């Protein structure tokens, strides 16, 4: 994507594959963001008052709208990003999966929870935890999945009863406008709004929101957290990854090879949970590499219909990919496919399989976010685990073995937020489980069942009496005899369980 400024507040968006005009966007002035947020804050009160069932009905109508307008959304998505039709076709269905789940789960998620009394003498109290939505949730979304990433977190926030202020990437602003138009077209209230722009607008969104959901690079995530800390605004950060894949000697090699190729090349490698490095046990290394090369050679590169992977988002992303490949080749790696940018228009880079790689190379240690697949031979499972964990990132991983229990044991040795056994990326569709990163790959998690709604809420504890008799005059009954009696009774009750457990 490239944006050409025509006037100070309007830009033309170009398709990175063809250079054709995809549309125009009007940038939001940072000074206008407080007004937009104030409008959302006002509308949110009525949205919360509808209750979980009322909001679920609106979300259901929106799901129907997304399904009915899928072709329109995907055509604009291709025009804006240069994706292949295969890649573009994944985004709306993912949103429908998320919507379908939260439409069903939101009532349970928002229901107050009763809690037991911690000690018998407190059983005269009823304890309940209520979930109250934060008024305005700011969602700062990336460019790699402009449809899915714009809404996959917004859905949980809207279900909770929050209003959402969406700031899409300035590289892909057009699809976000279509999504917001669809929200209003299906009769939903004005609790979903846009702020279009770059850094200054992002800062204004952070300054005017009650919670921030950010998806993007680690470096930008640090800046988001620093900005949010000024107002003690809570954040959830889903950041970069360098996801490893481990192939054991007893793996189904064809399955593993095809999974590696799809996991690495899907969306031209521009996926936070893509396969970015593979460690293969020595006995099956040659067989695995041959199967990978065969699969990659069948891929068709181009935008739109009939292609497997499309363009990279812009020239800067091509430059990162080329730098990683060139660095690897200079240090002794070999490119079995690709390895050099083709002549011709568009921000394309060929799917590139690298072998003879090691951790001295950027392709094994830095996030590439491009269509590369570096494969390293290892002599043992221990070496594979050590190298997989030798990274500042910890988003997700994959382990391939016909022995599922063995693979699970290895999975639990990997320092990351999710591990797929005999598959890749599938955890992203498991909305009942959390998706979050360790180390520099993020803080917090998206999804996670009811937690995917509750994360956007504040907890409020309400304690009410079970009986009408209160402490009365005992509040300040400070005679020495009364005080000694009270201390003895409370200590005895509080220590009864520890004394039993300590025996």
CSV table of C-alpha atoms in Angstrom, one decimal:
chain,number,residue,atom,x,y,z
A,1,UNK,CA,0.0,0.0,0.0
A,2,UNK,CA,1.1,3.5,-0.7
A,3,UNK,CA,-0.7,6.7,0.3
A,4,UNK,CA,-0.3,9.8,-1.9
A,5,UNK,CA,-1.3,13.1,-0.2
A,6,UNK,CA,-3.6,15.1,-2.5
A,7,UNK,CA,-4.7,17.7,0.2
A,8,UNK,CA,-3.6,18.1,3.8
A,9,UNK,CA,-6.4,15.9,5.1
A,10,UNK,CA,-7.0,13.5,2.1
A,11,UNK,CA,-4.8,10.7,0.8
A,12,UNK,CA,-5.1,8.3,-2.1
A,13,UNK,CA,-4.5,4.7,-1.3
A,14,UNK,CA,-2.8,2.6,-4.0
A,15,UNK,CA,-2.7,-1.2,-4.4
A,16,UNK,CA,0.8,-2.4,-3.6
A,17,UNK,CA,0.6,-5.1,-6.3
A,18,UNK,CA,-0.5,-3.0,-9.2
A,19,UNK,CA,-0.2,0.6,-8.2
A,20,UNK,CA,-3.9,1.1,-9.1
A,21,UNK,CA,-5.9,3.5,-7.0
A,22,UNK,CA,-7.9,1.7,-4.3
A,23,UNK,CA,-9.7,4.7,-2.9
A,24,UNK,CA,-9.3,7.9,-0.9
A,25,UNK,CA,-9.3,8.4,2.9
A,26,UNK,CA,-9.9,11.6,4.9
A,27,UNK,CA,-7.5,11.8,7.8
A,28,UNK,CA,-8.8,12.6,11.3
A,29,UNK,CA,-7.4,15.6,13.0
A,30,UNK,CA,-5.9,14.6,16.3
A,31,UNK,CA,-7.7,17.5,17.9
A,32,UNK,CA,-11.0,16.0,16.9
A,33,UNK,CA,-10.4,12.7,18.7
A,34,UNK,CA,-11.6,14.0,22.1
A,35,UNK,CA,-14.9,15.0,20.5
A,36,UNK,CA,-15.3,11.6,18.9
A,37,UNK,CA,-14.5,9.8,22.1
A,38,UNK,CA,-17.0,12.0,24.0
A,39,UNK,CA,-19.7,11.0,21.5
A,40,UNK,CA,-18.9,7.4,22.0
A,41,UNK,CA,-18.9,7.8,25.8
A,42,UNK,CA,-22.4,9.3,25.6
A,43,UNK,CA,-23.8,6.5,23.3
A,44,UNK,CA,-22.2,3.8,25.5
A,45,UNK,CA,-24.6,4.4,28.4
A,46,UNK,CA,-27.6,3.2,26.4
A,47,UNK,CA,-25.6,0.4,24.8
A,48,UNK,CA,-24.6,-0.9,28.2
A,49,UNK,CA,-28.2,-0.6,29.4
A,50,UNK,CA,-29.5,-2.9,26.6
A,51,UNK,CA,-28.0,-5.8,28.5
A,52,UNK,CA,-26.2,-8.8,27.2
A,53,UNK,CA,-29.2,-10.2,25.3
A,54,UNK,CA,-29.9,-6.9,23.6
A,55,UNK,CA,-26.3,-6.5,22.5
A,56,UNK,CA,-26.2,-10.1,21.3
A,57,UNK,CA,-29.1,-9.4,18.9
A,58,UNK,CA,-27.3,-6.4,17.4
A,59,UNK,CA,-24.1,-8.4,17.0
A,60,UNK,CA,-26.1,-11.2,15.3
A,61,UNK,CA,-27.4,-8.6,12.8
A,62,UNK,CA,-23.9,-7.5,12.1
A,63,UNK,CA,-22.7,-11.0,11.5
A,64,UNK,CA,-25.5,-11.4,8.9
A,65,UNK,CA,-24.4,-8.1,7.3
A,66,UNK,CA,-20.7,-9.3,7.1
A,67,UNK,CA,-21.8,-12.5,5.5
A,68,UNK,CA,-24.1,-10.7,3.0
A,69,UNK,CA,-21.3,-8.3,2.0
A,70,UNK,CA,-18.4,-10.7,2.1
A,71,UNK,CA,-17.6,-10.3,-1.7
A,72,UNK,CA,-17.6,-6.5,-1.4
A,73,UNK,CA,-15.3,-6.6,1.6
A,74,UNK,CA,-12.9,-9.0,0.0
A,75,UNK,CA,-12.6,-7.1,-3.2
A,76,UNK,CA,-11.8,-3.9,-1.3
A,77,UNK,CA,-9.3,-5.9,0.8
A,78,UNK,CA,-7.5,-7.1,-2.3
A,79,UNK,CA,-7.5,-3.6,-3.8
A,80,UNK,CA,-6.1,-2.1,-0.6
A,81,UNK,CA,-3.4,-4.7,0.3
A,82,UNK,CA,-2.6,-6.6,-2.9
A,83,UNK,CA,-3.5,-9.9,-1.2
A,84,UNK,CA,-4.3,-13.1,-3.2
A,85,UNK,CA,-8.0,-14.1,-3.2
A,86,UNK,CA,-7.0,-17.1,-1.1
A,87,UNK,CA,-5.6,-15.0,1.6
A,88,UNK,CA,-8.4,-12.4,1.5
A,89,UNK,CA,-11.0,-15.1,1.9
A,90,UNK,CA,-9.9,-16.0,5.4
A,91,UNK,CA,-10.8,-12.8,7.2
A,92,UNK,CA,-14.6,-12.5,7.2
A,93,UNK,CA,-15.0,-16.2,8.2
A,94,UNK,CA,-12.8,-15.7,11.2
A,95,UNK,CA,-14.9,-12.7,12.3
A,96,UNK,CA,-18.0,-14.8,11.9
A,97,UNK,CA,-16.5,-17.6,14.1
A,98,UNK,CA,-15.8,-15.0,16.8
A,99,UNK,CA,-19.2,-13.3,16.5
A,100,UNK,CA,-21.0,-16.7,16.7
A,101,UNK,CA,-19.2,-17.6,19.8
A,102,UNK,CA,-19.6,-14.3,21.7
A,103,UNK,CA,-23.3,-14.0,20.7
A,104,UNK,CA,-23.7,-17.3,22.6
A,105,UNK,CA,-21.3,-16.6,25.4
A,106,UNK,CA,-21.8,-12.9,26.3
A,107,UNK,CA,-24.8,-13.5,28.7
A,108,UNK,CA,-22.7,-15.9,30.8
A,109,UNK,CA,-19.7,-13.7,30.6
A,110,UNK,CA,-21.5,-10.6,32.0
A,111,UNK,CA,-23.5,-12.4,34.6
A,112,UNK,CA,-22.5,-11.5,38.2
A,113,UNK,CA,-20.6,-14.2,40.0
A,114,UNK,CA,-21.3,-15.2,43.6
A,115,UNK,CA,-18.3,-15.9,45.8
A,116,UNK,CA,-18.2,-18.0,48.9
A,117,UNK,CA,-17.5,-16.6,52.3
A,118,UNK,CA,-13.8,-17.1,53.1
A,119,UNK,CA,-14.5,-18.0,56.8
A,120,UNK,CA,-17.7,-19.3,58.5
A,121,UNK,CA,-18.3,-16.1,60.5
A,122,UNK,CA,-18.6,-14.1,57.2
A,123,UNK,CA,-21.3,-16.4,55.9
A,124,UNK,CA,-23.8,-13.7,57.0
A,125,UNK,CA,-22.7,-11.8,53.9
A,126,UNK,CA,-23.6,-12.3,50.2
A,127,UNK,CA,-20.6,-11.6,48.0
A,128,UNK,CA,-21.0,-11.0,44.3
A,129,UNK,CA,-18.6,-9.8,41.6
A,130,UNK,CA,-20.2,-7.7,38.8
A,131,UNK,CA,-18.5,-6.9,35.5
A,132,UNK,CA,-18.9,-3.3,34.4
A,133,UNK,CA,-17.8,-2.3,30.9
A,134,UNK,CA,-15.1,0.3,30.4
A,135,UNK,CA,-16.9,3.1,28.5
A,136,UNK,CA,-14.5,3.6,25.6
A,137,UNK,CA,-12.0,0.9,24.3
A,138,UNK,CA,-9.4,2.1,21.9
A,139,UNK,CA,-8.4,-0.5,19.3
A,140,UNK,CA,-5.2,0.3,17.4
A,141,UNK,CA,-5.1,-2.3,14.5
A,142,UNK,CA,-2.3,-3.3,12.1
A,143,UNK,CA,-2.3,-3.5,8.4
A,144,UNK,CA,-1.7,-7.2,7.8
A,145,UNK,CA,-5.3,-8.3,8.4
A,146,UNK,CA,-7.3,-5.0,8.0
A,147,UNK,CA,-10.7,-6.7,8.4
A,148,UNK,CA,-10.0,-9.4,11.0
A,149,UNK,CA,-7.6,-7.4,13.2
A,150,UNK,CA,-9.9,-4.4,13.1
A,151,UNK,CA,-12.8,-6.3,14.7
A,152,UNK,CA,-11.6,-9.5,16.3
A,153,UNK,CA,-11.0,-7.5,19.6
A,154,UNK,CA,-13.7,-5.0,19.0
A,155,UNK,CA,-16.3,-7.7,19.0
A,156,UNK,CA,-15.5,-8.7,22.6
A,157,UNK,CA,-15.5,-5.1,23.7
A,158,UNK,CA,-18.9,-4.4,22.0
A,159,UNK,CA,-20.4,-7.5,23.5
A,160,UNK,CA,-19.2,-6.4,27.0
A,161,UNK,CA,-21.1,-3.1,26.5
A,162,UNK,CA,-18.2,-0.8,25.7
A,163,UNK,CA,-18.0,1.7,22.9
A,164,UNK,CA,-15.0,1.2,20.5
A,165,UNK,CA,-12.8,3.8,18.9
A,166,UNK,CA,-11.0,2.1,16.1
A,167,UNK,CA,-7.7,3.4,14.7
A,168,UNK,CA,-6.8,1.3,11.7
A,169,UNK,CA,-3.3,1.4,10.1
A,170,UNK,CA,-2.8,4.4,7.9
A,171,UNK,CA,-1.6,1.9,5.3
A,172,UNK,CA,-5.0,0.1,5.2
A,173,UNK,CA,-7.7,2.6,6.1
A,174,UNK,CA,-10.4,1.8,3.5
A,175,UNK,CA,-11.7,-1.5,4.7
A,176,UNK,CA,-12.2,-0.1,8.2
A,177,UNK,CA,-14.6,2.5,6.8
A,178,UNK,CA,-16.6,-0.1,5.1
A,179,UNK,CA,-16.8,-2.2,8.3
A,180,UNK,CA,-18.1,0.8,10.3
A,181,UNK,CA,-20.6,1.7,7.6
A,182,UNK,CA,-21.9,-1.9,7.9
A,183,UNK,CA,-22.3,-1.6,11.6
A,184,UNK,CA,-24.5,1.4,11.2
A,185,UNK,CA,-26.3,0.0,8.2
A,186,UNK,CA,-27.5,-3.0,10.2
A,187,UNK,CA,-29.2,-0.7,12.7
A,188,UNK,CA,-26.5,-0.7,15.4
A,189,UNK,CA,-26.1,2.4,17.7
A,190,UNK,CA,-23.1,4.7,17.2
A,191,UNK,CA,-20.8,2.9,19.6
A,192,UNK,CA,-18.2,2.1,16.9
A,193,UNK,CA,-16.3,5.0,15.4
A,194,UNK,CA,-13.1,5.6,13.4
A,195,UNK,CA,-10.1,7.8,13.9
A,196,UNK,CA,-8.0,7.7,10.7
A,197,UNK,CA,-4.3,8.7,10.8
A,198,UNK,CA,-0.8,7.9,12.0
A,199,UNK,CA,1.2,8.5,15.2
A,200,UNK,CA,-0.5,11.7,16.5
A,201,UNK,CA,-4.0,10.2,16.0
A,202,UNK,CA,-2.9,7.0,17.8
A,203,UNK,CA,-1.6,9.1,20.7
A,204,UNK,CA,-5.0,10.9,20.9
A,205,UNK,CA,-6.8,7.6,20.9
A,206,UNK,CA,-4.7,6.4,23.8
A,207,UNK,CA,-5.3,9.7,25.7
A,208,UNK,CA,-9.0,9.5,25.3
A,209,UNK,CA,-9.7,5.8,25.9
A,210,UNK,CA,-10.3,3.8,29.0
A,211,UNK,CA,-8.6,0.6,27.7
A,212,UNK,CA,-6.2,0.1,24.8
A,213,UNK,CA,-6.0,-3.0,22.6
A,214,UNK,CA,-2.9,-2.8,20.4
A,215,UNK,CA,-1.7,-5.2,17.8
A,216,UNK,CA,1.6,-4.5,16.0
A,217,UNK,CA,5.3,-4.4,16.5
A,218,UNK,CA,7.2,-4.8,19.7
A,219,UNK,CA,8.8,-1.4,19.4
A,220,UNK,CA,5.5,0.4,18.9
A,221,UNK,CA,3.9,-1.7,21.7
A,222,UNK,CA,6.4,-0.2,24.1
A,223,UNK,CA,5.5,3.3,23.0
A,224,UNK,CA,1.8,2.5,23.4
A,225,UNK,CA,2.3,1.2,26.9
A,226,UNK,CA,4.4,4.2,27.9
A,227,UNK,CA,1.7,6.6,26.6
A,228,UNK,CA,-1.1,4.7,28.3
A,229,UNK,CA,0.8,4.7,31.6
A,230,UNK,CA,0.5,8.5,31.8
A,231,UNK,CA,-3.2,8.0,32.7
A,232,UNK,CA,-2.8,4.5,34.1
A,233,UNK,CA,-4.9,3.2,31.2
A,234,UNK,CA,-4.8,-0.6,31.1
A,235,UNK,CA,-3.5,-2.2,27.9
A,236,UNK,CA,-3.5,-5.5,26.1
A,237,UNK,CA,-0.6,-5.9,23.6
A,238,UNK,CA,-0.4,-8.6,20.9
A,239,UNK,CA,3.0,-8.0,19.4
A,240,UNK,CA,5.6,-9.6,17.1
A,241,UNK,CA,6.7,-13.2,16.9
A,242,UNK,CA,9.4,-15.4,15.6
A,243,UNK,CA,7.4,-18.6,15.8
A,244,UNK,CA,9.4,-21.9,15.7
A,245,UNK,CA,8.3,-25.2,14.4
A,246,UNK,CA,9.9,-28.5,15.5
A,247,UNK,CA,9.7,-31.6,13.3
A,248,UNK,CA,10.5,-34.8,15.1
A,249,UNK,CA,12.0,-37.9,13.5
A,250,UNK,CA,8.6,-39.7,13.8
A,251,UNK,CA,6.5,-36.9,12.2
A,252,UNK,CA,4.3,-37.3,9.2
A,253,UNK,CA,6.7,-35.5,6.8
A,254,UNK,CA,4.2,-34.6,4.1
A,255,UNK,CA,1.8,-33.2,6.7
A,256,UNK,CA,4.6,-31.3,8.4
A,257,UNK,CA,6.1,-29.9,5.1
A,258,UNK,CA,2.7,-28.7,3.8
A,259,UNK,CA,1.9,-27.1,7.2
A,260,UNK,CA,5.3,-25.4,7.2
A,261,UNK,CA,4.8,-24.0,3.8
A,262,UNK,CA,1.3,-22.7,4.4
A,263,UNK,CA,2.2,-21.4,7.9
A,264,UNK,CA,5.2,-19.5,6.4
A,265,UNK,CA,3.7,-18.3,3.2
A,266,UNK,CA,0.1,-17.5,4.1
A,267,UNK,CA,-0.6,-13.8,3.6
A,268,UNK,CA,2.9,-13.6,2.1
A,269,UNK,CA,4.3,-14.3,5.5
A,270,UNK,CA,2.8,-11.2,7.0
A,271,UNK,CA,1.2,-13.0,10.0
A,272,UNK,CA,2.2,-12.6,13.6
A,273,UNK,CA,1.8,-16.3,14.2
A,274,UNK,CA,3.4,-17.4,10.9
A,275,UNK,CA,6.1,-20.1,10.9
A,276,UNK,CA,9.3,-18.1,10.8
A,277,UNK,CA,11.9,-20.9,11.6
A,278,UNK,CA,11.9,-24.7,11.5
A,279,UNK,CA,14.1,-27.1,13.4
A,280,UNK,CA,14.1,-30.6,12.0
A,281,UNK,CA,15.7,-33.7,13.5
A,282,UNK,CA,18.6,-35.1,11.5
A,283,UNK,CA,17.1,-38.4,10.3
A,284,UNK,CA,14.2,-36.7,8.4
A,285,UNK,CA,15.8,-33.4,7.5
A,286,UNK,CA,16.5,-34.2,3.8
A,287,UNK,CA,13.1,-35.7,3.3
A,288,UNK,CA,11.4,-32.7,4.9
A,289,UNK,CA,13.4,-30.2,2.9
A,290,UNK,CA,12.6,-32.0,-0.4
A,291,UNK,CA,8.9,-32.0,0.5
A,292,UNK,CA,8.9,-28.3,1.4
A,293,UNK,CA,10.7,-27.3,-1.9
A,294,UNK,CA,8.2,-29.4,-3.9
A,295,UNK,CA,5.3,-27.6,-2.2
A,296,UNK,CA,6.7,-24.1,-2.6
A,297,UNK,CA,7.5,-24.6,-6.3
A,298,UNK,CA,3.7,-25.1,-6.8
A,299,UNK,CA,2.8,-21.8,-5.3
A,300,UNK,CA,1.5,-19.0,-7.6
A,301,UNK,CA,2.4,-15.4,-6.7
A,302,UNK,CA,0.1,-12.6,-7.6
A,303,UNK,CA,-2.8,-10.5,-6.4
A,304,UNK,CA,-6.4,-11.5,-6.6
A,305,UNK,CA,-8.0,-14.6,-8.0
A,306,UNK,CA,-6.0,-17.6,-9.0
A,307,UNK,CA,-3.0,-16.9,-6.8
A,308,UNK,CA,-1.7,-18.4,-3.6
A,309,UNK,CA,0.2,-15.5,-2.1
A,310,UNK,CA,0.1,-11.8,-2.9
A,311,UNK,CA,2.2,-8.7,-2.5
A,312,UNK,CA,3.9,-7.4,0.6
A,313,UNK,CA,2.2,-4.3,2.0
A,314,UNK,CA,4.9,-1.9,0.7
A,315,UNK,CA,8.5,-1.4,-0.3
A,316,UNK,CA,9.7,-1.2,3.3
A,317,UNK,CA,8.5,-4.7,4.0
A,318,UNK,CA,10.1,-6.0,0.9
A,319,UNK,CA,13.4,-4.4,2.1
A,320,UNK,CA,13.2,-6.2,5.4
A,321,UNK,CA,12.6,-9.5,3.7
A,322,UNK,CA,15.4,-8.9,1.2
A,323,UNK,CA,17.8,-7.9,4.0
A,324,UNK,CA,17.2,-11.1,6.0
A,325,UNK,CA,17.7,-13.3,2.9
A,326,UNK,CA,20.8,-11.4,1.7
A,327,UNK,CA,22.3,-11.6,5.2
A,328,UNK,CA,21.7,-15.4,5.4
A,329,UNK,CA,23.2,-16.0,1.9
A,330,UNK,CA,26.3,-13.9,2.8
A,331,UNK,CA,26.8,-16.0,5.9
A,332,UNK,CA,26.7,-19.3,4.1
A,333,UNK,CA,23.0,-20.2,3.7
A,334,UNK,CA,21.5,-21.5,0.5
A,335,UNK,CA,18.2,-20.5,-1.1
A,336,UNK,CA,16.6,-23.5,-2.6
A,337,UNK,CA,13.7,-21.4,-4.0
A,338,UNK,CA,13.4,-17.7,-4.5
A,339,UNK,CA,16.1,-15.7,-2.8
A,340,UNK,CA,15.9,-12.6,-5.1
A,341,UNK,CA,13.3,-10.1,-5.8
A,342,UNK,CA,11.9,-10.6,-9.3
A,343,UNK,CA,11.9,-7.8,-12.0
A,344,UNK,CA,8.6,-6.1,-12.6
A,345,UNK,CA,6.0,-3.9,-10.8
A,346,UNK,CA,4.5,-4.5,-7.4
A,347,UNK,CA,5.8,-5.1,-3.9
A,348,UNK,CA,6.4,-8.8,-4.4
A,349,UNK,CA,9.0,-11.2,-3.0
A,350,UNK,CA,9.1,-14.8,-4.0
A,351,UNK,CA,8.6,-17.6,-1.5
A,352,UNK,CA,12.1,-18.4,-0.3
A,353,UNK,CA,13.3,-21.6,1.3
A,354,UNK,CA,16.6,-21.2,3.1
A,355,UNK,CA,18.8,-24.1,4.4
A,356,UNK,CA,22.2,-24.2,6.1
A,357,UNK,CA,21.0,-21.5,8.5
A,358,UNK,CA,21.9,-20.8,12.1
A,359,UNK,CA,21.3,-18.3,14.8
A,360,UNK,CA,24.0,-15.9,13.6
A,361,UNK,CA,21.6,-15.0,10.8
A,362,UNK,CA,18.8,-12.4,11.1
A,363,UNK,CA,16.4,-14.7,9.3
A,364,UNK,CA,16.5,-16.9,12.4
A,365,UNK,CA,16.4,-14.3,15.1
A,366,UNK,CA,14.5,-11.2,13.9
A,367,UNK,CA,10.9,-11.1,12.8
A,368,UNK,CA,10.9,-11.2,9.0
A,369,UNK,CA,7.1,-10.8,8.2
A,370,UNK,CA,7.8,-12.0,4.7
A,371,UNK,CA,7.6,-15.2,2.6
A,372,UNK,CA,10.7,-16.9,3.9
A,373,UNK,CA,11.1,-20.4,5.4
A,374,UNK,CA,14.5,-21.0,7.0
A,375,UNK,CA,15.1,-24.7,8.0
A,376,UNK,CA,17.8,-25.8,10.4
A,377,UNK,CA,19.0,-29.3,11.0
A,378,UNK,CA,19.3,-30.4,14.7
A,379,UNK,CA,20.7,-33.5,16.3
A,380,UNK,CA,18.3,-33.9,19.3
A,381,UNK,CA,15.0,-32.8,20.7
A,382,UNK,CA,16.9,-31.0,23.5
A,383,UNK,CA,18.8,-28.9,20.9
A,384,UNK,CA,15.5,-28.1,19.1
A,385,UNK,CA,13.8,-26.9,22.3
A,386,UNK,CA,16.9,-24.8,23.3
A,387,UNK,CA,17.0,-23.1,19.9
A,388,UNK,CA,13.3,-22.6,19.8
A,389,UNK,CA,13.5,-20.8,23.2
A,390,UNK,CA,16.6,-18.8,22.2
A,391,UNK,CA,14.5,-15.8,21.2
A,392,UNK,CA,13.2,-12.6,22.7
A,393,UNK,CA,9.8,-13.5,21.2
A,394,UNK,CA,7.3,-16.0,22.6
A,395,UNK,CA,4.0,-15.9,20.7
A,396,UNK,CA,3.2,-19.4,19.4
A,397,UNK,CA,4.9,-22.5,18.1
A,398,UNK,CA,4.3,-25.9,16.5
A,399,UNK,CA,5.5,-29.5,17.2
A,400,UNK,CA,5.0,-32.3,14.7
A,401,UNK,CA,5.1,-36.0,15.8
A,402,UNK,CA,3.0,-39.1,15.3
A,403,UNK,CA,3.2,-39.5,19.1
A,404,UNK,CA,0.9,-36.8,20.3
A,405,UNK,CA,1.7,-37.3,24.0
A,406,UNK,CA,5.4,-36.9,23.2
A,407,UNK,CA,4.6,-33.7,21.3
A,408,UNK,CA,2.5,-32.3,24.2
A,409,UNK,CA,5.5,-32.9,26.5
A,410,UNK,CA,7.7,-30.9,24.2
A,411,UNK,CA,5.1,-28.2,23.8
A,412,UNK,CA,5.2,-27.6,27.5
A,413,UNK,CA,8.9,-27.0,27.4
A,414,UNK,CA,8.5,-24.1,24.9
A,415,UNK,CA,8.4,-20.5,26.1
A,416,UNK,CA,5.4,-19.1,24.3
A,417,UNK,CA,1.7,-18.4,24.6
A,418,UNK,CA,0.3,-21.3,22.5
A,419,UNK,CA,1.6,-24.4,20.8
A,420,UNK,CA,-0.1,-26.3,18.0
A,421,UNK,CA,0.5,-30.0,17.7
A,422,UNK,CA,0.6,-31.4,14.1
A,423,UNK,CA,-0.9,-28.1,12.9
A,424,UNK,CA,-0.1,-24.4,12.6
A,425,UNK,CA,-2.0,-21.2,13.4
A,426,UNK,CA,-5.1,-23.2,14.4
A,427,UNK,CA,-5.0,-21.8,17.9
A,428,UNK,CA,-6.2,-18.4,16.4
A,429,UNK,CA,-9.6,-20.0,15.8
A,430,UNK,CA,-9.9,-21.4,19.3
A,431,UNK,CA,-11.9,-18.5,20.8
A,432,UNK,CA,-12.5,-20.4,24.0
A,433,UNK,CA,-8.7,-20.3,24.8
A,434,UNK,CA,-6.5,-17.2,25.3
A,435,UNK,CA,-4.2,-16.1,22.5
A,436,UNK,CA,-1.3,-14.1,24.0
A,437,UNK,CA,2.4,-13.8,23.9
A,438,UNK,CA,5.2,-14.2,26.4
A,439,UNK,CA,8.4,-12.1,26.6
A,440,UNK,CA,8.4,-9.3,24.1
A,441,UNK,CA,5.5,-10.8,22.2
A,442,UNK,CA,3.0,-9.1,24.3
A,443,UNK,CA,1.0,-8.5,27.5
A,444,UNK,CA,-2.4,-9.9,28.1
A,445,UNK,CA,-4.4,-12.0,25.7
A,446,UNK,CA,-7.3,-11.9,23.3
A,447,UNK,CA,-10.2,-14.4,23.4
A,448,UNK,CA,-10.1,-16.9,26.2
A,449,UNK,CA,-13.8,-17.7,26.5
A,450,UNK,CA,-15.6,-15.4,28.9
A,451,UNK,CA,-12.3,-13.7,29.6
A,452,UNK,CA,-12.4,-12.3,26.1
A,453,UNK,CA,-15.3,-10.2,27.2
A,454,UNK,CA,-14.4,-9.6,30.8
A,455,UNK,CA,-11.0,-8.2,29.9
A,456,UNK,CA,-12.8,-5.0,28.7
A,457,UNK,CA,-14.6,-4.7,32.1
A,458,UNK,CA,-13.9,-3.4,35.5
A,459,UNK,CA,-14.8,-5.7,38.4
A,460,UNK,CA,-17.1,-4.4,41.1
A,461,UNK,CA,-17.7,-6.3,44.3
A,462,UNK,CA,-21.0,-5.9,46.1
A,463,UNK,CA,-21.4,-7.3,49.6
A,464,UNK,CA,-24.9,-7.4,51.1
A,465,UNK,CA,-26.1,-8.8,54.4
A,466,UNK,CA,-28.0,-12.1,54.6
A,467,UNK,CA,-29.7,-11.0,57.8
A,468,UNK,CA,-31.0,-7.7,59.1
A,469,UNK,CA,-28.9,-7.7,62.3
A,470,UNK,CA,-25.7,-5.6,61.9
A,471,UNK,CA,-22.7,-5.1,64.1
A,472,UNK,CA,-24.4,-2.2,65.8
A,473,UNK,CA,-22.8,-1.0,68.9
A,474,UNK,CA,-19.9,-3.5,68.5
A,475,UNK,CA,-18.1,-1.3,66.0
A,476,UNK,CA,-16.5,0.7,68.7
A,477,UNK,CA,-16.8,-1.7,71.6
A,478,UNK,CA,-13.2,-1.2,72.7
A,479,UNK,CA,-13.3,-2.4,76.3
A,480,UNK,CA,-10.3,-4.5,77.1
A,481,UNK,CA,-12.4,-7.5,77.8
A,482,UNK,CA,-14.4,-7.2,74.5
A,483,UNK,CA,-11.2,-6.6,72.5
A,484,UNK,CA,-9.5,-9.7,74.0
A,485,UNK,CA,-12.6,-11.8,73.3
A,486,UNK,CA,-12.8,-10.6,69.7
A,487,UNK,CA,-9.1,-11.1,69.0
A,488,UNK,CA,-9.2,-14.6,70.5
A,489,UNK,CA,-12.3,-15.6,68.4
A,490,UNK,CA,-11.0,-14.2,65.1
A,491,UNK,CA,-7.5,-15.7,65.5
A,492,UNK,CA,-9.0,-19.1,66.3
A,493,UNK,CA,-11.3,-19.1,63.3
A,494,UNK,CA,-8.7,-17.7,60.9
A,495,UNK,CA,-6.1,-20.4,62.0
A,496,UNK,CA,-8.4,-23.4,62.1
A,497,UNK,CA,-7.7,-24.4,58.5
A,498,UNK,CA,-4.0,-23.7,58.5
A,499,UNK,CA,-3.6,-25.8,61.7
A,500,UNK,CA,-5.4,-28.7,60.0
A,501,UNK,CA,-3.4,-28.4,56.8
A,502,UNK,CA,-0.1,-28.1,58.7
A,503,UNK,CA,-0.5,-31.5,60.4
